[in-house]
């Protein structure tokens, strides 16, 4: 019973459903009143009676007037503004009430007219009445309470009236009407349920969509932000540069990009761990942000790389000038030490700057140029600022060319080896040879090793190149049974995980005795990767291969440190020999190094000996071996062979083997 009564009650618990009902049947209501008014007019025309003007003219005019007024209200006002939930509930309630009242009035009027009408008019009346009832119910279908009330009220009124008048002659019609009403109630009910269902699922869909939008907004935020610093990342910066490109009226000379790369950050990470590295990055980025003007965008574009996009309106001079001023402030700020976990951490910065001077250029290009300029600042000794210029790009292209040519050159046999004698300081006999790489048959012209080796190191091509040198030198000098061989090894070669194995494999293939091989490495690698270096050095030593530290005196390594690594030799760099006169500072420095190394059981090779005076001083200071133009320039194999036959110690054991065996 309660469920039955609920069918007639207006449900205001779901404001959204109410709103949907309001808008849905709001569209039907003018139609409903239109039908009602035309039915009223039709009845008036069929049943007009001049003697009963109130019944057949005034009453229909009143009914039609109410209908027209309501239709106009719905047409003009119902959609004219946003109604609140409470107002909509009020309208719905009034609609239900008015539907019942109007139904009662209309029915009462029809019954009234019916009583005085003739047979033809009466059948017309029942037709119009049934029509009005059915159309009213259908038009109100979305508002279940109103539709049900109208159906029930009009059916009861008519069923009662028709079954009662004319001696029950119209009872069948009354029953049919009841059935129709029942049918309409069922349809209305199920229609209403599906309507509510549609509204609900639409709401769920909208909610889902909102959630999805929120989620994708969050995803977007994550994708375009650096999680560590909260700064925009490279992707976001590129997006902003793209947006600038799309912006009309952008003066292309009003942009500048400052590209910052930290110097020495890797060392902090390696020595103090990633936690300290992260803290340092956060601190640097906070401080950099303080120096950025409001309109600038600071982004973290790589592990220890930042970029600032400066947009200016004054023109190229000031764009670049402002970028330079900013870069100078940033360099100072980066160098300020930071305390992390009670450690004082300090890094430096290399900065590249590019200002857009190319009207057809894409703003993205600025980032690449600034990056290139930064790279230049880095290779020129770090801690500097470099401005982009076209020459940098030309240099880069040349490097790219050389990079491609190295691979080809290797397979086409364009490389050669030369050997430079290393002599025993006391006897002057050749005890060893340093193999040095040459590229004489390069199609574009010979290149100095200083130039192409640096490129090969940067691209990783030094691996095949280095192994080629080792294998060829081992083969070529294998038969010089009293001679040691020195081969240069780039720091980059250690990065190859199986470098040691590859060296051992070459020794096995060529049959070159490990005791006669010395590898020369520079200190940069030791500092950057102490653990890896220690492991490699240990493995080489275990096989009898000796190690020399090349270019000693150009870095900061202490001799003590070298000894802990197990170096058997240090090679004093030729730059230290330049000012070597009796009693000069350079002489004292070299002599001190020799004394200390000897005390720590390491031997000293002096490199770049050009003058007899240098040789005498070195010998006096206790230097063990010497290498330089004074004793012989690097020479091709046949020339070296002849030289060796003249100056080598053919009959005695090579000194170095003797020393190595002693260790
Ligand atoms: P480095 O290992 O310090 O080689 C010594 C360089 O000094 C050689 O230059 C040699 O020709 C030069 N030199 C020798 N005696 C004198 C002298 O009395 N006066 C002067 N002014 N110079 C002298 P080079 O052959 O041009 O090699 C330059 C650098 O290229 C080498 O420096 C080495 O770092 C690298 N390099 C050469 N060959 C190889 C190689 O096969 N592998 C690797 N990884 N690097 C190599
Ligand atoms: Ca060397
Ligand atoms: Ca050297």
XYZ file of C-alpha atoms and ligand atoms in Angstrom:
711
model
C 0.000 0.000 0.000
C 2.797 2.329 0.975
C 4.549 1.487 -2.300
C 1.313 2.204 -4.163
C 0.885 5.574 -2.462
C 4.512 6.386 -3.211
C 3.606 6.385 -6.909
C 1.551 9.520 -6.310
C 4.088 11.333 -4.175
C 6.509 13.804 -5.621
C 10.046 12.569 -4.912
C 12.248 15.582 -4.116
C 15.157 13.610 -2.636
C 17.255 13.764 -5.780
C 17.659 17.364 -6.949
C 19.390 16.330 -10.128
C 16.578 13.983 -11.091
C 14.081 16.768 -10.345
C 15.988 19.145 -12.538
C 16.045 16.594 -15.359
C 12.282 16.057 -14.974
C 11.670 19.779 -14.963
C 13.602 20.270 -18.180
C 12.161 17.193 -19.859
C 8.477 17.758 -19.277
C 8.949 21.539 -19.462
C 9.315 20.922 -23.171
C 6.083 18.895 -23.316
C 3.864 21.162 -21.200
C 3.136 23.838 -23.827
C 2.193 20.966 -26.126
C -0.091 19.556 -23.443
C -1.831 22.908 -22.982
C -2.077 23.224 -26.739
C -3.951 19.894 -26.912
C -6.150 20.877 -23.956
C -7.036 24.253 -25.479
C -7.781 22.778 -28.912
C -9.952 20.062 -27.303
C -11.790 22.775 -25.361
C -12.325 24.751 -28.559
C -13.474 21.605 -30.399
C -15.999 20.779 -27.635
C -17.224 24.381 -27.600
C -17.758 24.294 -31.360
C -19.690 20.983 -31.260
C -21.764 21.767 -28.175
C -22.347 25.518 -28.420
C -25.770 26.475 -27.156
C -26.844 30.137 -27.278
C -29.131 29.617 -24.301
C -26.384 28.276 -22.037
C -23.665 30.815 -22.616
C -22.031 30.335 -19.228
C -21.757 26.594 -19.772
C -20.867 26.546 -23.461
C -18.915 29.763 -23.917
C -17.729 31.488 -20.684
C -16.518 28.269 -19.015
C -14.443 27.059 -22.024
C -13.012 30.581 -22.369
C -11.865 30.463 -18.732
C -10.362 26.979 -19.195
C -8.635 27.980 -22.426
C -7.342 31.182 -20.802
C -5.795 29.210 -17.930
C -4.252 26.797 -20.454
C -2.831 29.564 -22.659
C -1.436 31.492 -19.653
C 0.341 28.412 -18.359
C 1.658 27.510 -21.809
C 3.081 31.014 -22.202
C 4.635 30.851 -18.745
C 6.334 27.599 -19.564
C 7.497 28.836 -22.936
C 8.832 32.163 -21.723
C 9.874 31.779 -18.142
C 10.628 28.162 -17.444
C 13.819 28.240 -19.507
C 14.622 31.890 -19.020
C 16.979 31.420 -16.094
C 18.702 28.926 -13.816
C 16.254 27.858 -11.115
C 17.457 26.763 -7.727
C 16.666 23.248 -6.477
C 14.074 24.611 -4.058
C 12.378 26.652 -6.806
C 12.265 23.622 -9.079
C 10.722 21.519 -6.295
C 8.122 24.292 -5.841
C 7.323 24.330 -9.565
C 6.948 20.564 -9.632
C 4.665 20.618 -6.633
C 2.536 23.364 -8.178
C 2.456 21.451 -11.461
C 1.121 18.340 -9.707
C -1.515 20.397 -7.873
C -2.517 22.351 -10.952
C -2.717 19.149 -12.996
C -5.241 17.698 -10.535
C -7.243 20.921 -10.264
C -7.337 21.485 -14.026
C -8.284 17.854 -14.618
C -11.115 18.187 -12.135
C -12.295 21.484 -13.667
C -12.090 20.131 -17.222
C -13.842 16.906 -16.301
C -16.530 18.722 -14.340
C -17.106 21.029 -17.309
C -17.313 18.148 -19.792
C -19.776 16.291 -17.538
C -21.760 19.473 -17.235
C -21.879 19.937 -21.001
C -22.532 16.203 -21.496
C -25.771 16.404 -19.516
C -27.456 18.810 -21.928
C -25.910 17.524 -25.146
C -27.423 15.464 -27.923
C -26.299 11.955 -28.964
C -23.807 13.115 -31.604
C -22.280 15.719 -29.320
C -22.047 13.195 -26.501
C -19.968 10.752 -28.518
C -17.760 13.686 -29.528
C -17.423 14.630 -25.885
C -16.309 11.169 -24.759
C -13.806 11.073 -27.620
C -12.288 14.447 -26.716
C -12.303 13.591 -23.054
C -10.449 10.311 -23.599
C -8.039 12.107 -25.940
C -7.315 14.834 -23.371
C -6.772 12.277 -20.658
C -4.376 10.125 -22.658
C -2.390 13.078 -23.989
C -2.185 14.692 -20.542
C -0.829 11.519 -19.005
C 1.729 11.048 -21.791
C 2.897 14.652 -21.663
C 3.374 14.437 -17.911
C 5.036 11.049 -18.072
C 8.413 12.217 -16.765
C 6.710 13.655 -13.670
C 5.259 10.410 -12.378
C 3.213 11.875 -9.495
C 1.396 14.328 -11.789
C 0.764 11.720 -14.512
C -0.580 9.175 -11.991
C -2.765 11.722 -10.225
C -4.268 12.926 -13.504
C -4.883 9.366 -14.676
C -6.507 8.266 -11.444
C -8.555 11.425 -10.805
C -9.988 11.603 -14.305
C -10.580 7.861 -14.547
C -12.378 7.680 -11.214
C -14.530 10.718 -12.056
C -15.514 9.315 -15.421
C -15.831 5.697 -14.468
C -18.201 6.715 -11.686
C -20.181 9.074 -13.867
C -20.471 6.868 -16.944
C -21.315 3.703 -15.064
C -24.017 5.604 -13.229
C -25.820 7.570 -16.003
C -28.120 6.214 -18.649
C -28.916 3.005 -16.759
C -25.441 1.489 -16.905
C -25.420 1.633 -20.716
C -21.904 3.102 -20.735
C -20.448 0.651 -18.196
C -18.304 -1.180 -20.816
C -16.762 2.145 -21.902
C -16.067 2.971 -18.267
C -14.356 -0.384 -17.797
C -12.277 0.082 -20.958
C -11.268 3.500 -19.678
C -10.167 1.928 -16.388
C -8.071 -0.618 -18.288
C -6.496 2.097 -20.433
C -5.739 4.048 -17.277
C -4.176 0.969 -15.669
C -2.068 0.379 -18.776
C -0.917 3.979 -18.818
C -0.008 3.796 -15.123
C 2.189 0.755 -15.762
C 3.884 2.391 -18.768
C 4.364 5.638 -16.833
C 5.891 3.772 -13.935
C 8.381 1.821 -15.994
C 9.194 4.852 -18.142
C 9.890 6.796 -14.972
C 12.188 4.127 -13.668
C 14.229 4.112 -16.851
C 14.260 7.898 -16.884
C 15.672 7.965 -13.337
C 18.145 5.267 -14.380
C 19.332 7.341 -17.334
C 19.754 10.408 -15.126
C 21.682 8.400 -12.567
C 23.992 6.786 -15.109
C 24.561 10.154 -16.725
C 25.572 11.451 -13.329
C 27.941 8.516 -12.745
C 29.401 9.076 -16.162
C 29.923 12.764 -15.458
C 31.563 11.918 -12.137
C 33.817 9.387 -13.807
C 34.731 11.880 -16.464
C 35.577 14.408 -13.769
C 37.741 11.843 -12.011
C 39.445 10.942 -15.264
C 40.069 14.598 -15.992
C 41.506 15.102 -12.528
C 43.693 12.049 -12.964
C 44.963 13.106 -16.347
C 45.624 16.581 -14.972
C 47.658 14.934 -12.204
C 49.440 12.759 -14.762
C 50.185 15.814 -16.809
C 51.576 17.559 -13.753
C 53.801 14.571 -12.968
C 54.920 14.231 -16.565
C 55.950 17.868 -16.800
C 57.433 18.412 -13.344
C 60.690 17.286 -11.878
C 59.750 15.267 -8.785
C 62.865 16.173 -6.807
C 62.709 19.948 -7.087
C 59.154 20.591 -8.228
C 60.574 22.633 -11.099
C 59.361 22.241 -14.676
C 61.309 19.465 -16.409
C 62.847 19.347 -19.883
C 59.569 18.328 -21.485
C 57.761 21.293 -19.964
C 60.518 23.659 -21.050
C 60.325 22.344 -24.615
C 56.569 22.790 -24.522
C 56.984 26.396 -23.432
C 59.497 27.001 -26.190
C 57.042 25.497 -28.669
C 54.314 27.769 -27.360
C 56.590 30.756 -27.870
C 57.079 29.675 -31.451
C 53.327 29.619 -31.953
C 52.905 33.067 -30.431
C 52.424 35.791 -32.939
C 54.356 39.004 -32.795
C 57.150 37.450 -30.756
C 60.333 39.314 -31.472
C 62.788 36.520 -32.061
C 65.581 38.499 -30.544
C 63.840 38.787 -27.225
C 64.655 35.297 -25.973
C 67.661 33.840 -24.225
C 68.389 30.464 -22.705
C 70.923 29.995 -19.937
C 72.081 26.385 -19.607
C 73.738 25.394 -16.338
C 75.613 22.181 -15.608
C 77.147 21.488 -12.216
C 80.847 20.690 -12.080
C 81.887 17.958 -9.684
C 78.379 16.787 -8.893
C 79.150 13.205 -9.806
C 81.911 13.183 -7.238
C 79.476 14.294 -4.503
C 77.093 11.538 -5.532
C 79.824 8.909 -5.546
C 81.425 9.956 -2.286
C 78.419 10.922 -0.176
C 75.616 8.955 -1.776
C 72.487 9.882 -3.692
C 70.774 11.275 -0.629
C 73.423 13.986 -0.318
C 73.355 14.515 -4.087
C 69.588 15.065 -3.983
C 69.875 17.502 -1.086
C 72.539 19.425 -2.958
C 70.414 19.609 -6.118
C 67.447 20.900 -4.093
C 69.575 23.516 -2.413
C 71.120 24.658 -5.692
C 67.762 24.894 -7.384
C 66.239 26.931 -4.537
C 69.097 29.372 -4.669
C 69.081 29.603 -8.469
C 65.356 30.318 -8.374
C 66.004 33.321 -6.115
C 68.135 34.924 -8.800
C 65.679 34.344 -11.637
C 63.518 37.305 -12.586
C 59.732 36.851 -12.331
C 59.165 36.316 -16.030
C 61.924 33.687 -16.341
C 61.307 29.934 -16.337
C 63.797 27.844 -14.401
C 63.702 24.149 -15.306
C 65.685 21.101 -14.298
C 66.549 19.500 -17.599
C 68.818 16.683 -16.476
C 70.482 15.132 -13.426
C 72.648 18.136 -12.645
C 71.511 20.353 -15.480
C 69.286 23.402 -15.255
C 68.049 25.831 -17.869
C 66.550 29.291 -17.596
C 64.327 30.647 -20.322
C 64.477 34.437 -20.303
C 61.971 36.373 -22.288
C 62.693 40.017 -22.823
C 61.132 42.810 -24.691
C 63.988 45.236 -25.065
C 65.929 43.535 -27.868
C 68.901 41.311 -28.455
C 71.564 43.373 -26.735
C 69.763 43.404 -23.459
C 68.474 39.825 -23.766
C 71.996 38.542 -23.995
C 73.350 41.052 -21.518
C 70.727 40.135 -18.974
C 71.445 36.438 -19.501
C 75.151 37.019 -18.914
C 74.476 39.020 -15.749
C 72.195 36.256 -14.500
C 74.768 33.584 -15.343
C 77.471 35.426 -13.393
C 75.245 35.653 -10.312
C 74.377 31.977 -10.675
C 78.024 30.900 -10.936
C 78.712 32.657 -7.637
C 75.639 31.185 -6.003
C 76.422 27.617 -7.126
C 79.912 27.815 -5.640
C 78.577 28.579 -2.132
C 79.240 25.461 -0.005
C 76.273 23.580 1.446
C 76.203 21.504 4.620
C 74.455 18.160 4.149
C 74.555 15.529 6.908
C 77.419 17.415 8.565
C 79.477 17.279 5.351
C 80.431 20.453 3.569
C 79.633 19.967 -0.101
C 80.788 22.285 -2.814
C 80.313 22.180 -6.554
C 80.916 24.555 -9.409
C 79.023 25.329 -12.573
C 79.605 25.575 -16.298
C 77.158 27.797 -18.131
C 76.218 28.184 -21.774
C 74.126 31.039 -23.128
C 72.233 31.372 -26.383
C 70.176 34.375 -27.427
C 67.934 34.052 -30.428
C 69.239 36.023 -33.335
C 67.851 33.943 -36.160
C 64.426 35.230 -37.248
C 63.469 31.900 -38.832
C 64.835 29.832 -35.973
C 62.722 27.772 -33.647
C 62.921 28.725 -29.943
C 63.763 25.069 -29.213
C 67.002 25.646 -31.066
C 68.007 28.023 -28.276
C 68.110 25.181 -25.791
C 70.337 23.113 -28.031
C 72.654 26.059 -28.635
C 72.880 26.926 -24.955
C 73.604 23.256 -24.233
C 76.356 23.260 -26.839
C 77.829 26.465 -25.406
C 77.743 24.887 -21.931
C 79.576 21.852 -23.274
C 82.188 24.195 -24.683
C 82.522 25.970 -21.315
C 83.008 22.580 -19.708
C 85.702 21.369 -22.068
C 87.502 24.696 -21.809
C 88.157 24.098 -18.146
C 84.821 24.306 -16.290
C 83.573 27.048 -13.974
C 83.061 29.314 -16.963
C 80.402 30.978 -19.051
C 80.384 30.486 -22.828
C 78.223 32.249 -25.387
C 76.920 30.331 -28.357
C 78.473 31.177 -31.704
C 78.256 29.492 -35.077
C 81.847 28.333 -34.714
C 80.754 26.059 -31.905
C 78.355 24.367 -34.274
C 81.041 24.079 -36.926
C 83.335 22.488 -34.347
C 80.568 20.122 -33.376
C 79.955 19.149 -36.989
C 83.655 18.531 -37.446
C 83.606 16.331 -34.362
C 80.598 14.458 -35.726
C 82.436 13.926 -39.014
C 85.541 12.671 -37.264
C 83.399 10.432 -35.097
C 81.985 8.761 -38.201
C 85.412 8.568 -39.850
C 87.080 6.792 -36.928
C 84.977 3.657 -37.378
C 85.597 3.584 -41.127
C 89.292 4.351 -40.686
C 89.704 1.416 -38.367
C 88.127 -1.048 -40.775
C 90.050 0.393 -43.750
C 93.394 0.192 -41.957
C 94.025 3.948 -41.934
C 95.696 3.895 -38.523
C 99.352 3.273 -37.773
C 101.516 2.966 -34.716
C 104.742 4.751 -33.940
C 107.089 3.848 -31.127
C 109.017 6.233 -28.946
C 112.041 4.857 -27.077
C 112.223 5.074 -23.300
C 115.790 4.865 -22.048
C 117.418 3.849 -18.815
C 118.546 7.087 -17.148
C 121.964 5.781 -16.149
C 123.026 3.648 -19.094
C 121.060 5.361 -21.840
C 119.970 2.021 -23.304
C 116.466 1.665 -24.691
C 114.499 -0.396 -22.198
C 111.035 0.264 -23.360
C 108.861 1.779 -26.105
C 105.651 3.762 -25.865
C 103.214 2.916 -28.624
C 101.523 6.048 -29.992
C 98.661 6.086 -32.435
C 98.733 7.883 -35.797
C 96.092 8.382 -38.468
C 98.144 9.111 -41.598
C 95.814 7.671 -44.223
C 92.672 9.586 -43.234
C 90.959 10.606 -46.479
C 90.371 14.166 -45.233
C 93.993 14.587 -44.088
C 96.076 13.344 -41.170
C 94.938 14.266 -37.669
C 96.911 14.609 -34.440
C 96.078 12.013 -31.787
C 95.319 14.786 -29.284
C 92.391 15.747 -31.485
C 90.832 12.449 -32.521
C 91.489 10.565 -29.301
C 89.448 13.018 -27.300
C 86.565 12.509 -29.728
C 86.931 8.742 -29.644
C 86.865 8.924 -25.851
C 83.684 10.944 -25.856
C 81.921 8.549 -28.232
C 83.199 5.277 -26.807
C 85.085 4.475 -30.022
C 88.245 4.468 -27.947
C 87.359 0.861 -27.007
C 87.982 -0.745 -30.398
C 90.723 1.786 -31.117
C 92.550 1.105 -27.839
C 92.322 -2.654 -28.265
C 93.609 -2.300 -31.825
C 96.671 -0.397 -30.555
C 97.334 -2.975 -27.856
C 97.017 -5.972 -30.148
C 99.074 -4.477 -32.952
C 101.846 -3.292 -30.604
C 101.980 -6.692 -28.902
C 102.376 -8.378 -32.292
C 104.926 -5.894 -33.627
C 107.144 -5.810 -30.526
C 106.576 -9.403 -29.418
C 109.904 -10.549 -30.865
C 111.930 -7.799 -29.097
C 112.433 -10.108 -26.196
C 114.332 -7.638 -23.993
C 112.005 -4.709 -24.535
C 109.061 -3.512 -22.474
C 105.987 -2.021 -24.118
C 104.003 0.952 -22.828
C 100.462 1.403 -24.105
C 98.161 4.319 -23.288
C 94.775 3.461 -21.852
C 92.028 6.066 -21.797
C 89.869 6.423 -18.710
C 86.893 5.707 -20.946
C 88.219 2.221 -21.667
C 87.808 1.254 -18.023
C 84.117 1.927 -18.324
C 83.810 -1.197 -20.417
C 82.925 -3.911 -17.913
C 85.077 -6.566 -19.557
C 88.058 -4.344 -20.362
C 90.474 -6.414 -18.252
C 89.326 -9.652 -19.889
C 89.827 -8.135 -23.332
C 93.397 -7.164 -22.429
C 94.129 -10.682 -21.146
C 92.625 -12.192 -24.283
C 94.931 -10.090 -26.473
C 97.975 -11.158 -24.455
C 96.947 -14.761 -24.917
C 96.309 -14.400 -28.639
C 99.604 -12.633 -29.316
C 101.651 -14.578 -26.767
C 103.030 -11.286 -25.427
C 104.418 -11.792 -21.897
C 102.382 -9.734 -19.395
C 105.547 -8.833 -17.472
C 106.710 -6.811 -20.473
C 103.524 -4.788 -20.715
C 102.924 -1.493 -18.979
C 99.607 0.352 -19.160
C 99.678 4.141 -18.829
C 96.602 5.713 -17.319
C 95.801 9.273 -16.299
C 94.612 10.214 -12.878
C 91.204 11.606 -13.870
C 89.767 8.132 -13.926
C 91.095 7.239 -10.484
C 89.394 10.244 -8.968
C 86.098 9.700 -10.703
C 85.798 5.935 -10.123
C 88.135 4.898 -7.328
C 86.482 1.499 -6.756
C 86.381 0.423 -10.366
C 89.964 1.644 -10.879
C 91.192 -0.225 -7.823
C 89.593 -3.448 -9.013
C 91.096 -3.136 -12.505
C 94.546 -2.229 -11.211
C 94.408 -5.212 -8.840
C 93.543 -7.605 -11.666
C 96.294 -6.298 -13.941
C 98.880 -6.487 -11.198
C 97.864 -10.046 -10.369
C 98.704 -11.024 -13.968
C 102.071 -9.285 -13.829
C 101.088 -6.252 -15.918
C 102.566 -3.049 -14.491
C 100.830 0.307 -14.324
C 102.157 3.802 -14.774
C 100.424 7.014 -13.933
C 100.637 9.203 -17.048
C 100.862 12.998 -17.034
C 101.852 13.202 -13.370
C 101.956 16.826 -12.228
C 99.014 18.048 -14.260
C 96.430 17.011 -11.656
C 96.192 16.980 -7.894
C 96.971 13.402 -7.053
C 99.408 12.884 -4.219
C 102.130 10.322 -4.593
C 100.872 8.517 -1.481
C 97.518 8.074 -3.076
C 99.122 6.543 -6.157
C 101.077 4.074 -4.145
C 97.918 2.841 -2.437
C 96.672 1.966 -5.923
C 99.671 -0.155 -6.705
C 101.256 1.924 -9.477
C 104.797 0.823 -10.173
C 105.737 3.924 -12.208
C 104.825 7.557 -12.464
C 105.431 9.503 -15.656
C 106.311 13.103 -14.985
C 104.508 15.252 -17.532
C 106.547 17.132 -20.087
C 105.008 20.438 -18.986
C 106.920 20.142 -15.691
C 110.199 19.894 -17.501
C 109.820 23.167 -19.357
C 111.425 25.442 -16.788
C 114.023 22.983 -15.627
C 117.272 24.844 -14.989
C 119.793 24.114 -12.256
C 118.286 25.332 -8.970
C 114.930 26.446 -10.494
C 111.613 25.885 -8.780
C 110.593 23.347 -11.436
C 113.759 21.406 -10.766
C 113.065 21.323 -7.028
C 109.538 20.199 -7.608
C 110.563 17.360 -9.926
C 113.427 16.322 -7.634
C 111.031 16.241 -4.674
C 108.582 14.072 -6.555
C 111.348 11.676 -7.580
C 112.632 11.361 -4.016
C 109.177 10.710 -2.614
C 108.205 8.207 -5.312
C 111.459 6.315 -4.869
C 110.964 6.198 -1.113
C 107.539 4.687 -1.736
C 109.074 2.064 -4.029
C 107.835 3.560 -7.297
C 110.000 4.360 -10.312
C 109.924 7.640 -12.166
C 109.896 8.117 -15.920
C 110.443 11.661 -17.172
C 108.658 12.462 -20.415
C 109.425 15.213 -22.909
C 113.156 15.373 -22.307
C 114.519 17.569 -25.098
C 117.741 19.026 -23.757
C 120.867 17.409 -22.384
C 120.710 19.727 -19.364
C 117.289 18.382 -18.433
C 118.582 14.832 -18.737
C 121.555 15.604 -16.502
C 119.404 17.202 -13.825
C 116.944 14.333 -13.915
C 119.666 11.756 -13.690
C 121.171 13.624 -10.756
C 117.794 13.700 -9.021
C 117.557 9.925 -9.299
C 115.061 9.644 -12.155
C 114.940 6.072 -13.400
C 113.937 6.325 -17.051
C 113.617 9.053 -19.636
C 111.672 9.643 -22.815
C 111.828 12.547 -25.215
C 113.110 13.947 -28.477
C 116.614 13.927 -27.012
C 116.565 10.130 -27.168
C 114.300 9.654 -30.126
C 111.037 10.887 -31.571
C 108.128 8.530 -32.025
C 108.991 6.474 -35.141
C 107.509 3.837 -37.393
C 108.289 0.208 -36.652
C 111.156 -0.279 -39.138
C 112.851 2.900 -38.015
C 112.361 1.945 -34.395
C 113.770 -1.518 -35.086
C 116.940 0.001 -36.509
C 117.146 2.427 -33.588
C 116.712 -0.372 -31.133
C 119.456 -2.461 -32.685
C 121.770 0.480 -32.199
C 120.724 1.597 -28.713
C 118.948 -1.375 -27.192
C 120.311 -3.787 -24.609
C 120.214 -6.864 -26.769
C 122.069 -9.205 -24.452
C 121.024 -8.225 -20.971
C 117.695 -8.586 -19.297
C 115.596 -5.457 -19.664
C 115.774 -3.348 -16.514
C 112.102 -3.111 -16.136
C 111.570 -6.858 -16.131
C 114.196 -7.076 -13.463
C 112.397 -4.467 -11.377
C 108.974 -5.973 -11.862
C 110.264 -9.360 -10.866
C 111.786 -7.834 -7.756
C 108.453 -6.408 -6.607
P 101.082 11.111 -23.979
O 100.652 9.744 -23.542
O 101.510 12.034 -22.914
O 102.197 10.884 -25.048
C 103.325 11.603 -25.078
C 103.232 12.656 -26.109
O 104.343 13.525 -25.981
C 103.294 12.121 -27.536
O 102.492 12.937 -28.347
C 104.741 12.319 -27.915
O 104.964 12.426 -29.297
C 105.041 13.609 -27.205
N 106.468 13.757 -26.937
C 107.360 12.797 -26.670
N 108.576 13.316 -26.441
C 108.411 14.663 -26.556
C 109.301 15.750 -26.434
O 110.500 15.617 -26.155
N 108.834 16.983 -26.603
C 107.500 17.187 -26.912
N 107.100 18.427 -27.082
N 106.629 16.182 -27.045
C 107.105 14.924 -26.862
P 101.472 12.315 -29.318
O 102.023 11.091 -29.941
O 101.020 13.417 -30.190
O 100.314 11.879 -28.365
C 99.558 12.786 -27.714
C 98.648 12.122 -26.765
O 97.666 11.346 -27.437
C 99.337 11.165 -25.844
O 99.942 11.819 -24.804
C 98.204 10.287 -25.417
O 97.488 10.910 -24.367
C 97.339 10.248 -26.627
N 97.582 8.997 -27.343
C 98.435 8.732 -28.320
N 98.323 7.444 -28.710
C 97.360 6.879 -27.932
C 96.781 5.585 -27.838
O 97.162 4.647 -28.531
N 95.805 5.389 -26.914
C 95.377 6.388 -26.109
N 94.419 6.135 -25.238
N 95.912 7.617 -26.171
C 96.903 7.869 -27.063
Ca 101.477 8.173 -22.444
Ca 102.091 12.123 -20.901
